PDB file of C-alpha atoms in Angstrom:
ATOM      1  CA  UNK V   1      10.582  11.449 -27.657  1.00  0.00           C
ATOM      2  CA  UNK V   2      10.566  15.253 -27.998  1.00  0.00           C
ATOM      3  CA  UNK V   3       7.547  14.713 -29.706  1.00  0.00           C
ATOM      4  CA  UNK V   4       5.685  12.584 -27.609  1.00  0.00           C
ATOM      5  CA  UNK V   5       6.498  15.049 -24.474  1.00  0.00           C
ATOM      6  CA  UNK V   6       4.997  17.645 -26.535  1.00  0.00           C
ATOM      7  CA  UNK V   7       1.545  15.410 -27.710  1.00  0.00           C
ATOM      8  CA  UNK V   8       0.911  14.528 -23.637  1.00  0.00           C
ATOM      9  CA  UNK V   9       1.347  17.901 -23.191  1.00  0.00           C
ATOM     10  CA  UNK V  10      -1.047  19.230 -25.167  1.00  0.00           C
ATOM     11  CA  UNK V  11      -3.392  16.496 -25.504  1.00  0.00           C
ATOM     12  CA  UNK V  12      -3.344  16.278 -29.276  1.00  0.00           C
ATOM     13  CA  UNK V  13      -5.155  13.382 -30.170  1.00  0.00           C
ATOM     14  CA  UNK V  14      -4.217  13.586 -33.496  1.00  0.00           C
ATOM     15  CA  UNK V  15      -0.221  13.697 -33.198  1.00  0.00           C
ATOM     16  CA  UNK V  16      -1.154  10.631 -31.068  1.00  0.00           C
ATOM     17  CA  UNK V  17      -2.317   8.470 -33.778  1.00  0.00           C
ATOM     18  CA  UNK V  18       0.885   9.882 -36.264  1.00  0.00           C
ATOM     19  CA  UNK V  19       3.631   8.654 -34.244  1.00  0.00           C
ATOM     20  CA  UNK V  20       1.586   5.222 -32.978  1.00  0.00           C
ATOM     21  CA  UNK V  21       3.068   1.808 -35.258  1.00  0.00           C
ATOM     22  CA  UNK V  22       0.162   0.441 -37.451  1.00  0.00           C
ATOM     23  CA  UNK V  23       0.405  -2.582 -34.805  1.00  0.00           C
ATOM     24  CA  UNK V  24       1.013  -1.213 -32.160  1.00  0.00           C
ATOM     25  CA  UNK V  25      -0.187  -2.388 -28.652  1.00  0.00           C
ATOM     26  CA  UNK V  26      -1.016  -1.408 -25.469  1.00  0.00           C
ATOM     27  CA  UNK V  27      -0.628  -3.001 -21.728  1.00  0.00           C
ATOM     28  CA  UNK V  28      -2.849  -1.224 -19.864  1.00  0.00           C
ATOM     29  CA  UNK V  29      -3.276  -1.449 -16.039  1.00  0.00           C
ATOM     30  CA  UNK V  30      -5.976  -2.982 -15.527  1.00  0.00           C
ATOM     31  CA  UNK V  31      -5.846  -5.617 -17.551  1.00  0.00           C
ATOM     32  CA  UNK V  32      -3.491  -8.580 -18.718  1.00  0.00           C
ATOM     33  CA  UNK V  33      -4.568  -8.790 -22.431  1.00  0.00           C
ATOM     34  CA  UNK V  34      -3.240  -6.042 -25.030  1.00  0.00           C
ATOM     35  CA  UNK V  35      -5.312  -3.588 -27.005  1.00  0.00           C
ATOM     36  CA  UNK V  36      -3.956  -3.750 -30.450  1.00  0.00           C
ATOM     37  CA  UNK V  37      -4.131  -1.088 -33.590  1.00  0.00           C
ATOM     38  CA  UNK V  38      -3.542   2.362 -33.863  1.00  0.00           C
ATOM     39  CA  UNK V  39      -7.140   3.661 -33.148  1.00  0.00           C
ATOM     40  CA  UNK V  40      -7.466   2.071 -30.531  1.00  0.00           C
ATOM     41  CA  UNK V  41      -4.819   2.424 -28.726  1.00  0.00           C
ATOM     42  CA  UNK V  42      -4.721   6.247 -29.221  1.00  0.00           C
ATOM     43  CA  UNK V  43      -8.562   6.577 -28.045  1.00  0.00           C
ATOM     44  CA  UNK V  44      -6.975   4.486 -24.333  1.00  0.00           C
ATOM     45  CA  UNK V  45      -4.144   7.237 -24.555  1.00  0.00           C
ATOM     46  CA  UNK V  46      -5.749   9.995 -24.915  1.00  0.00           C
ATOM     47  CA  UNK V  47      -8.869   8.804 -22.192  1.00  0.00           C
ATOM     48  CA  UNK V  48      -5.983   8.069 -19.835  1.00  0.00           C
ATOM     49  CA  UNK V  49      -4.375  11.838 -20.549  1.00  0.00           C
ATOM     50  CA  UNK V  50      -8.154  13.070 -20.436  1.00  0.00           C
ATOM     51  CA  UNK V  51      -8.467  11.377 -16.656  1.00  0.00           C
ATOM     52  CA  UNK V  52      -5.433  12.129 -14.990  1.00  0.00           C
ATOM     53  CA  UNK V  53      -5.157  15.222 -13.969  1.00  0.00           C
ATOM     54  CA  UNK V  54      -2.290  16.986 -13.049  1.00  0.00           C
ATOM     55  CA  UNK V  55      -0.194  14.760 -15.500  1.00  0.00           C
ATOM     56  CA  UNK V  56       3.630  14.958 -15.143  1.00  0.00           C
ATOM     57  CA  UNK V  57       6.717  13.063 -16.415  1.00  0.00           C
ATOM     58  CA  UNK V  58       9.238  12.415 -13.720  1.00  0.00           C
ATOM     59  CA  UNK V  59      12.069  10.388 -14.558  1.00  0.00           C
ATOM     60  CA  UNK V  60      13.376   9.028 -17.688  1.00  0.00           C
ATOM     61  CA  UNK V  61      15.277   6.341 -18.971  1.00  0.00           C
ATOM     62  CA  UNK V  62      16.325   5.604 -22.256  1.00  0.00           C
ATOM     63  CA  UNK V  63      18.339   2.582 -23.772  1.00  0.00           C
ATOM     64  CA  UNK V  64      17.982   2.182 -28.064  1.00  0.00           C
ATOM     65  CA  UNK V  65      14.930   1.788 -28.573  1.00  0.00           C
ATOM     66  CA  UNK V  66      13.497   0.919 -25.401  1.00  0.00           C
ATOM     67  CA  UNK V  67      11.990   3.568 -23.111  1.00  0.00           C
ATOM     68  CA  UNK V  68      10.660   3.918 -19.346  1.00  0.00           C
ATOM     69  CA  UNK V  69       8.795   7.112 -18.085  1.00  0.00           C
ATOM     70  CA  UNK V  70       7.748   7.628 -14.657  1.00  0.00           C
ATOM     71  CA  UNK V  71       4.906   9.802 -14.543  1.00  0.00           C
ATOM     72  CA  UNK V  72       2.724  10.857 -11.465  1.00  0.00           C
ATOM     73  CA  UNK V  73      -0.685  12.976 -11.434  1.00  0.00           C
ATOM     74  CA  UNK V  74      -4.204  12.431  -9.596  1.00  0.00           C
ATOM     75  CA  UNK V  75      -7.364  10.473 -10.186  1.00  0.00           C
ATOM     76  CA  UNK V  76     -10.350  12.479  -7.698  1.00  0.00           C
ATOM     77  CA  UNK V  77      -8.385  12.736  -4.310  1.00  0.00           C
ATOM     78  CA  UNK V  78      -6.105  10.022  -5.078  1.00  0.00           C
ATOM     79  CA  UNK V  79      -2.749  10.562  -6.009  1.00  0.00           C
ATOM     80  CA  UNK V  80      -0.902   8.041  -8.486  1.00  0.00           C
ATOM     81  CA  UNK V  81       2.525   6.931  -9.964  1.00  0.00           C
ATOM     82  CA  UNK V  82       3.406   5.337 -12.866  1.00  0.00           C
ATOM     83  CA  UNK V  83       5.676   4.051 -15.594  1.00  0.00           C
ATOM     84  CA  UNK V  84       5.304   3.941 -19.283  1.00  0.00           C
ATOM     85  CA  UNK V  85       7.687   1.555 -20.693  1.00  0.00           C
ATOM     86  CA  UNK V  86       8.168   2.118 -24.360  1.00  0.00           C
ATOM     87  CA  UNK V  87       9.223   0.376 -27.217  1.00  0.00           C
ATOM     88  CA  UNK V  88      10.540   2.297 -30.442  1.00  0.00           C
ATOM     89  CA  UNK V  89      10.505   0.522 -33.816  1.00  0.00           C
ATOM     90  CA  UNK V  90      13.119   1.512 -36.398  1.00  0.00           C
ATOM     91  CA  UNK V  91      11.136   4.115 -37.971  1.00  0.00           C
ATOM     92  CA  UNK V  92      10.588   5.952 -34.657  1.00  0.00           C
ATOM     93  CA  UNK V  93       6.835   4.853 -33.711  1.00  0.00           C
ATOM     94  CA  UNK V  94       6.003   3.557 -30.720  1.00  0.00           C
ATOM     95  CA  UNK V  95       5.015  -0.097 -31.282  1.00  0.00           C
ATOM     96  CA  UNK V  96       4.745  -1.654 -28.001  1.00  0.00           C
ATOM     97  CA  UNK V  97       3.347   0.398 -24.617  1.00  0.00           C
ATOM     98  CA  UNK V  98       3.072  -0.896 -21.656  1.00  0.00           C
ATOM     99  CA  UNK V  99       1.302   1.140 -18.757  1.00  0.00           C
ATOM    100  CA  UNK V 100       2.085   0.575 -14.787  1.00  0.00           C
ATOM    101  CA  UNK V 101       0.341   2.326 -12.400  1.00  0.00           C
ATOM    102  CA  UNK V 102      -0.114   2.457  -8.088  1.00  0.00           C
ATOM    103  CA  UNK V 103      -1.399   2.718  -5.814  1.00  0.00           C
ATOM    104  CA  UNK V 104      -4.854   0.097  -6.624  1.00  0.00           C
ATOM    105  CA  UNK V 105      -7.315   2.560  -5.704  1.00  0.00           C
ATOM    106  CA  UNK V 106      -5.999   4.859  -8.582  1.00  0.00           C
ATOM    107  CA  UNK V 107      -5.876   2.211 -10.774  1.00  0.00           C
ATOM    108  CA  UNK V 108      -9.633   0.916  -9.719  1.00  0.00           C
ATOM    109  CA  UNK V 109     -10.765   4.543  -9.690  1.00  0.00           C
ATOM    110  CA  UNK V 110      -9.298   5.104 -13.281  1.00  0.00           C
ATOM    111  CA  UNK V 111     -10.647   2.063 -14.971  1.00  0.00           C
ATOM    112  CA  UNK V 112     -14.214   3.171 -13.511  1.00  0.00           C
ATOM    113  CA  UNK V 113     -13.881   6.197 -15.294  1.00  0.00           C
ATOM    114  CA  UNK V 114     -12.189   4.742 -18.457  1.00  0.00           C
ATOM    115  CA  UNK V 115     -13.639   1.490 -18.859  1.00  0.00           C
ATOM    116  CA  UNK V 116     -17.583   3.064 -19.840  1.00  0.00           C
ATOM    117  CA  UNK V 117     -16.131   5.118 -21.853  1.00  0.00           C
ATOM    118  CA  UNK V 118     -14.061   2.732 -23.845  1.00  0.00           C
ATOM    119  CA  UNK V 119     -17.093  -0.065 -24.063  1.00  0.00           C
ATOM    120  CA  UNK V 120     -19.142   3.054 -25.483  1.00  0.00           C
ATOM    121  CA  UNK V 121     -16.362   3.482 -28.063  1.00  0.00           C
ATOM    122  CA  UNK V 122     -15.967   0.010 -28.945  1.00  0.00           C
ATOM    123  CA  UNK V 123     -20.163  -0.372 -29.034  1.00  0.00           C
ATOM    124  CA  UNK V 124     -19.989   2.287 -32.308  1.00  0.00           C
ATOM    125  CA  UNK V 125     -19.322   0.676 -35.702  1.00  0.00           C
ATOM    126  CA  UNK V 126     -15.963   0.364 -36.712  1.00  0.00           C
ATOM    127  CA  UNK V 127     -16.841   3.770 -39.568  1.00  0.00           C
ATOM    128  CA  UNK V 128     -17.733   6.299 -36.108  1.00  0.00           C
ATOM    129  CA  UNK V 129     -14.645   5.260 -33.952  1.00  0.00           C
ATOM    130  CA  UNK V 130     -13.104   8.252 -34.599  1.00  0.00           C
TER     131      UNK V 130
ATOM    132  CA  UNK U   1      23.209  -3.568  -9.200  1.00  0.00           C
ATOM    133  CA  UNK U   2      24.893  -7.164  -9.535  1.00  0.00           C
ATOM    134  CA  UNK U   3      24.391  -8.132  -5.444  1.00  0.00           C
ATOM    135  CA  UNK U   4      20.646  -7.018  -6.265  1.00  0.00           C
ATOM    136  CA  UNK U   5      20.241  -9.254  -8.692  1.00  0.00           C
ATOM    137  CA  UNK U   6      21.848 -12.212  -6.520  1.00  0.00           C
ATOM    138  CA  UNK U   7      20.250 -11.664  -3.368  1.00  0.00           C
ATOM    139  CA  UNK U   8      16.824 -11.853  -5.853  1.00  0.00           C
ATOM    140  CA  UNK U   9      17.340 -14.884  -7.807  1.00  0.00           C
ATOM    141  CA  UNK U  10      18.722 -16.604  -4.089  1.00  0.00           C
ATOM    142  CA  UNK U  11      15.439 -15.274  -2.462  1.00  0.00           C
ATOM    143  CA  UNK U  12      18.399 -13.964  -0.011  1.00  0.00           C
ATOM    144  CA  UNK U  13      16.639 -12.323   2.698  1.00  0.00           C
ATOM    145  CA  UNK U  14      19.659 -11.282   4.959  1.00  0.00           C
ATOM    146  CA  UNK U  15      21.368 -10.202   2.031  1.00  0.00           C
ATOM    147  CA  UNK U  16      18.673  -7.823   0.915  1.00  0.00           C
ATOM    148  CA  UNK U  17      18.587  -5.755   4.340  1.00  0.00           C
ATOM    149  CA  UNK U  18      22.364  -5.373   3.768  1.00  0.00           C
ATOM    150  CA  UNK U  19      21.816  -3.520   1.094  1.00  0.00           C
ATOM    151  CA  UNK U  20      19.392  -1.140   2.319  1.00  0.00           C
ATOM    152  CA  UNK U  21      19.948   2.166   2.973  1.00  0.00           C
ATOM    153  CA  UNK U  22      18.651   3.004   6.958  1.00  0.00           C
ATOM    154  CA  UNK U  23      16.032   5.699   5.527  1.00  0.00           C
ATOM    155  CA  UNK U  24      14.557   3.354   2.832  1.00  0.00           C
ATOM    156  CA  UNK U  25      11.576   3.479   1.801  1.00  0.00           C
ATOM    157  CA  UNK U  26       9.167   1.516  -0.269  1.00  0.00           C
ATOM    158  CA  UNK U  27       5.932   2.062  -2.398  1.00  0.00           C
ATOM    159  CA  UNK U  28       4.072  -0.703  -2.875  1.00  0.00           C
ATOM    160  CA  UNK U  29       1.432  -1.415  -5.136  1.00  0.00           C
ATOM    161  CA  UNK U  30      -1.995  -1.509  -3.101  1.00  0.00           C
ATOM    162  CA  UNK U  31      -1.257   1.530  -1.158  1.00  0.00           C
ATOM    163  CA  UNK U  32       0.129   4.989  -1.894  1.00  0.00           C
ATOM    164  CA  UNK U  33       2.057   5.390   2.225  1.00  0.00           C
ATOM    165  CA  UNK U  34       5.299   4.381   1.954  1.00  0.00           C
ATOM    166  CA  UNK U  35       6.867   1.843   4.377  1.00  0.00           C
ATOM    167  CA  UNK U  36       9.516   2.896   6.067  1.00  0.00           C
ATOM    168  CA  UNK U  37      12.515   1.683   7.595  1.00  0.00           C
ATOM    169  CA  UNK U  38      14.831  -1.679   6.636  1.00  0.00           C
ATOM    170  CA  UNK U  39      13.262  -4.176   8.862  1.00  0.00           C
ATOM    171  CA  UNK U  40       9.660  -3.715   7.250  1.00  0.00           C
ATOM    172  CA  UNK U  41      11.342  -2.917   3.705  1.00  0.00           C
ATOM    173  CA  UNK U  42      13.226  -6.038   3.314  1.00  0.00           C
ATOM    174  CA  UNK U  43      10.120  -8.267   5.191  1.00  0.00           C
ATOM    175  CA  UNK U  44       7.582  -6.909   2.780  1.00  0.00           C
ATOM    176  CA  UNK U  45      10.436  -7.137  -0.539  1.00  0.00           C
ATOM    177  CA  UNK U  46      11.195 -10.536   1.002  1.00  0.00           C
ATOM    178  CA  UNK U  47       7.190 -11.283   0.810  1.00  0.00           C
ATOM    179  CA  UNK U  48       7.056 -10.226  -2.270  1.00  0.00           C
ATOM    180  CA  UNK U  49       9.783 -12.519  -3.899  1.00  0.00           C
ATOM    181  CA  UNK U  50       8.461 -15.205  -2.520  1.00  0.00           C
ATOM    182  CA  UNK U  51       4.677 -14.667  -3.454  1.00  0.00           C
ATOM    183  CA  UNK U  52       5.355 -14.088  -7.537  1.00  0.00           C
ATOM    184  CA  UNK U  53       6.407 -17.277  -8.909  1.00  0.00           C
ATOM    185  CA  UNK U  54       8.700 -17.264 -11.709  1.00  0.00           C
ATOM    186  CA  UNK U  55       9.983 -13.829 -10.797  1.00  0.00           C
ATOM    187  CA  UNK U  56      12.837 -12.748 -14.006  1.00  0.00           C
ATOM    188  CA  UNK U  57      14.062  -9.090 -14.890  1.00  0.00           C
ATOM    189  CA  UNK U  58      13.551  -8.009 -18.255  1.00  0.00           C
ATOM    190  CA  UNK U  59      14.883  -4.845 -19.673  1.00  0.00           C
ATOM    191  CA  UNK U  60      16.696  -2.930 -17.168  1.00  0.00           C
ATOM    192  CA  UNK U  61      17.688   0.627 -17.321  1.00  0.00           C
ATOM    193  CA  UNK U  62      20.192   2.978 -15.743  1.00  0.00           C
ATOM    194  CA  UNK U  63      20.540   6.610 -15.201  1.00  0.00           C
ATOM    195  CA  UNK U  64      23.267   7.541 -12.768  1.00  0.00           C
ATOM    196  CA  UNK U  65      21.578   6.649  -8.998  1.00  0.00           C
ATOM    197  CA  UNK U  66      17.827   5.979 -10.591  1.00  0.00           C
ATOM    198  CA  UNK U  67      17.602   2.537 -11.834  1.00  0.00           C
ATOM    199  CA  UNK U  68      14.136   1.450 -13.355  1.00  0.00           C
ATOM    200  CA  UNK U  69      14.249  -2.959 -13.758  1.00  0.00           C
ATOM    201  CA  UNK U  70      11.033  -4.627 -15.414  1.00  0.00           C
ATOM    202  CA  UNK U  71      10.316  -7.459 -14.161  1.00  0.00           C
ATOM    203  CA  UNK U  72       7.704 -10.462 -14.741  1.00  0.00           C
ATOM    204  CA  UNK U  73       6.856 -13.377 -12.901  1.00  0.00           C
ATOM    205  CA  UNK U  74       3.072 -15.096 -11.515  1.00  0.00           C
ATOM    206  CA  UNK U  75       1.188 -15.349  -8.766  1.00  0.00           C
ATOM    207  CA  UNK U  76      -1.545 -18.008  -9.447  1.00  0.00           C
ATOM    208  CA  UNK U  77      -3.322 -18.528 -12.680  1.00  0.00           C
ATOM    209  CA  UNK U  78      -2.219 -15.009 -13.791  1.00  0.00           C
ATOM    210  CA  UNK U  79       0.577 -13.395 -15.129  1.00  0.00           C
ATOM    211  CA  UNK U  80       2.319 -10.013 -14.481  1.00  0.00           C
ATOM    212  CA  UNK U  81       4.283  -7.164 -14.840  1.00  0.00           C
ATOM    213  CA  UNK U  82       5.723  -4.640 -13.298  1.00  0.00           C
ATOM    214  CA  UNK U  83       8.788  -2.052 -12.454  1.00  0.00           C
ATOM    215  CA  UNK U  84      11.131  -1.213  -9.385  1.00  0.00           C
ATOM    216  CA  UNK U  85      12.227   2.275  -9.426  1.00  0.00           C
ATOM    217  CA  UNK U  86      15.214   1.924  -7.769  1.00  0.00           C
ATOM    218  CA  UNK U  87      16.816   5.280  -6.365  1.00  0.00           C
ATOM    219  CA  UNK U  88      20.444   4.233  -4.672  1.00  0.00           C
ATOM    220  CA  UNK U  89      22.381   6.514  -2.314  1.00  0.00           C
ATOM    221  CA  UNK U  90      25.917   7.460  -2.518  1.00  0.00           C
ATOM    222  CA  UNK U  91      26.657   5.028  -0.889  1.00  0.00           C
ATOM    223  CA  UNK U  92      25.349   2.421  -2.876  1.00  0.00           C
ATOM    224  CA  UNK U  93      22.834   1.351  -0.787  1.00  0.00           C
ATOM    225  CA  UNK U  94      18.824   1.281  -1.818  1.00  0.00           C
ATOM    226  CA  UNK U  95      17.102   4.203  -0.308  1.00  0.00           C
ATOM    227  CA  UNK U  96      13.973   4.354  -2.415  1.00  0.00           C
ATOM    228  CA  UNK U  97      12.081   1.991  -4.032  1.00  0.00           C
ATOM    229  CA  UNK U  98       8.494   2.257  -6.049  1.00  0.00           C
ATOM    230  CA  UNK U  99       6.834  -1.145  -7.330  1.00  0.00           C
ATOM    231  CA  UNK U 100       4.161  -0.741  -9.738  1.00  0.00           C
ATOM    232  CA  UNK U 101       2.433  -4.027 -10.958  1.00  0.00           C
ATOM    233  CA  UNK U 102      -0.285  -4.754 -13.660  1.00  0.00           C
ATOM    234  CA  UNK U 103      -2.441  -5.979 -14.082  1.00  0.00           C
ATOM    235  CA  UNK U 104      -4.978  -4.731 -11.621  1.00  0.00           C
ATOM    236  CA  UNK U 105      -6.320  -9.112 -10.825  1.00  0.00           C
ATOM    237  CA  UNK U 106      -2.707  -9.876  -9.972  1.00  0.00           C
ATOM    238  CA  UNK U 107      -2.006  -7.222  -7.604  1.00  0.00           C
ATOM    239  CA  UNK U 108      -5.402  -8.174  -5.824  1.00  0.00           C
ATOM    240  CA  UNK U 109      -4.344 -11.704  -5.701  1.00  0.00           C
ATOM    241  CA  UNK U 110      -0.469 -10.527  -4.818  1.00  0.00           C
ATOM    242  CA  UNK U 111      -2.160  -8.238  -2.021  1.00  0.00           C
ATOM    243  CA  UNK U 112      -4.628 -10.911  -0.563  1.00  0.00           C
ATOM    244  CA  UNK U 113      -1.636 -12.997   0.328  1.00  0.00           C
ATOM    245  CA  UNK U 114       0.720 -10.688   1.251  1.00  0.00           C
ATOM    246  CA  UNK U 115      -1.199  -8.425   3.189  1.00  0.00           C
ATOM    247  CA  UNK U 116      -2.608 -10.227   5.942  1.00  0.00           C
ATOM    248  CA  UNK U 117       1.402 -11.647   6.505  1.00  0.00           C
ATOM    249  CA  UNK U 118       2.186  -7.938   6.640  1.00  0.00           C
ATOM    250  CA  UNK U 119      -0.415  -7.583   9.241  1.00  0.00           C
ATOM    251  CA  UNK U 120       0.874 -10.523  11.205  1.00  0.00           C
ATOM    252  CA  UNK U 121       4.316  -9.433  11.297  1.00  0.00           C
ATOM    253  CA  UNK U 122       3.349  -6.001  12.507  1.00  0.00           C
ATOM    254  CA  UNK U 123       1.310  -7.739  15.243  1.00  0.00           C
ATOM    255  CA  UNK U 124       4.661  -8.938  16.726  1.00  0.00           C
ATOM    256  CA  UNK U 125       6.462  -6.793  19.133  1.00  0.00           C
ATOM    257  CA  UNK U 126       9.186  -5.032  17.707  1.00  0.00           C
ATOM    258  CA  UNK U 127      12.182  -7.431  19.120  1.00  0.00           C
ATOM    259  CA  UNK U 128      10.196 -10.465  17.757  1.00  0.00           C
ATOM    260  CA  UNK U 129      10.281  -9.015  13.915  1.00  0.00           C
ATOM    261  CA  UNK U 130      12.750 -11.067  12.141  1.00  0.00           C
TER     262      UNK U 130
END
């Protein structure tokens, strides 16, 4: 996970998409259903990392292949707390993430933010999702 | 973490304040304050347990005092997720405690019905809060 500290760290979009599964998926907070496939799921991950600011990991946990993360950072005024939890596949990707995040105001405030953006991204044809 | 896991699947409500610590505190997922203090703690855990229906812990992990324990369970219609960050004291006891829930339509549900019960039981004098 060295490597994944040091992608949310920098923000590198790129290094996002290299360690993602090719079917991968992604919980996200605000909704129940997944978002499925590599570029997808790196354009959510790298809005959310865009949005929060002040993004921190707090404490980990680590069991095989299975992961939880507790980050905190701030959305506006609002502070917020979360957990990644994780799941490694045997090559080392990340095939299954599942994002947790509180207080609801955060989360609200967050989806206003990255919902637009993400309908604008999906609106593009399939070639200009980059 | 064994007598956790009891007092959850027996929806054991004495049990749980024994295993407070005095200073716990809780986040909760509509609201960044913390509540304070075992009689509100194990009322509003209590609350909780018995709002989500078919309330099971999946992957659980362990660091030392910091637990993190995903759960799952329903309230309604919909489905959810979520994680207790547990921290325990050296005693053994629960001293802090984060709940993070997605997604965002099940902690609105969760929150419509358990906040108003909240409210009630705050209403109460102090001597009258069982």
């Amino acid at each position: 996970m060295t490597e994944w500290h040091r992608i949310v760290a920098d923000r590198d979009a790129a290094g996002l998409r290299g360690i993602l599964a090719e079917d991968v998926s992604l919980g996200a907070p605000p909704y129940w259903n997944r978002f499925e496939g590599v570029p997808l799921v790196a354009h959510l991950l790298d809005m959310i990392l865009h949005t929060v600011e002040e993004f921190a990991y707090h404490r980990e946990w680590r069991d095989g292949p299975e992961l939880a993360l507790e980050f905190r950072g701030r959305v506006g005024d609002l502070e917020l707390q979360g957990v990644d939890l994780i799941s490694v596949d045997p090559t080392g990707k990340l095939r299954r993430i599942d994002v947790v995040i509180r207080p609801a105001n955060a989360v609200a405030v967050l989806t206003e933010i990255v919902a637009p953006r993400m309908a604008e991204y999906l609106a593009r044809p399939p070639e200009e999702r980059t």
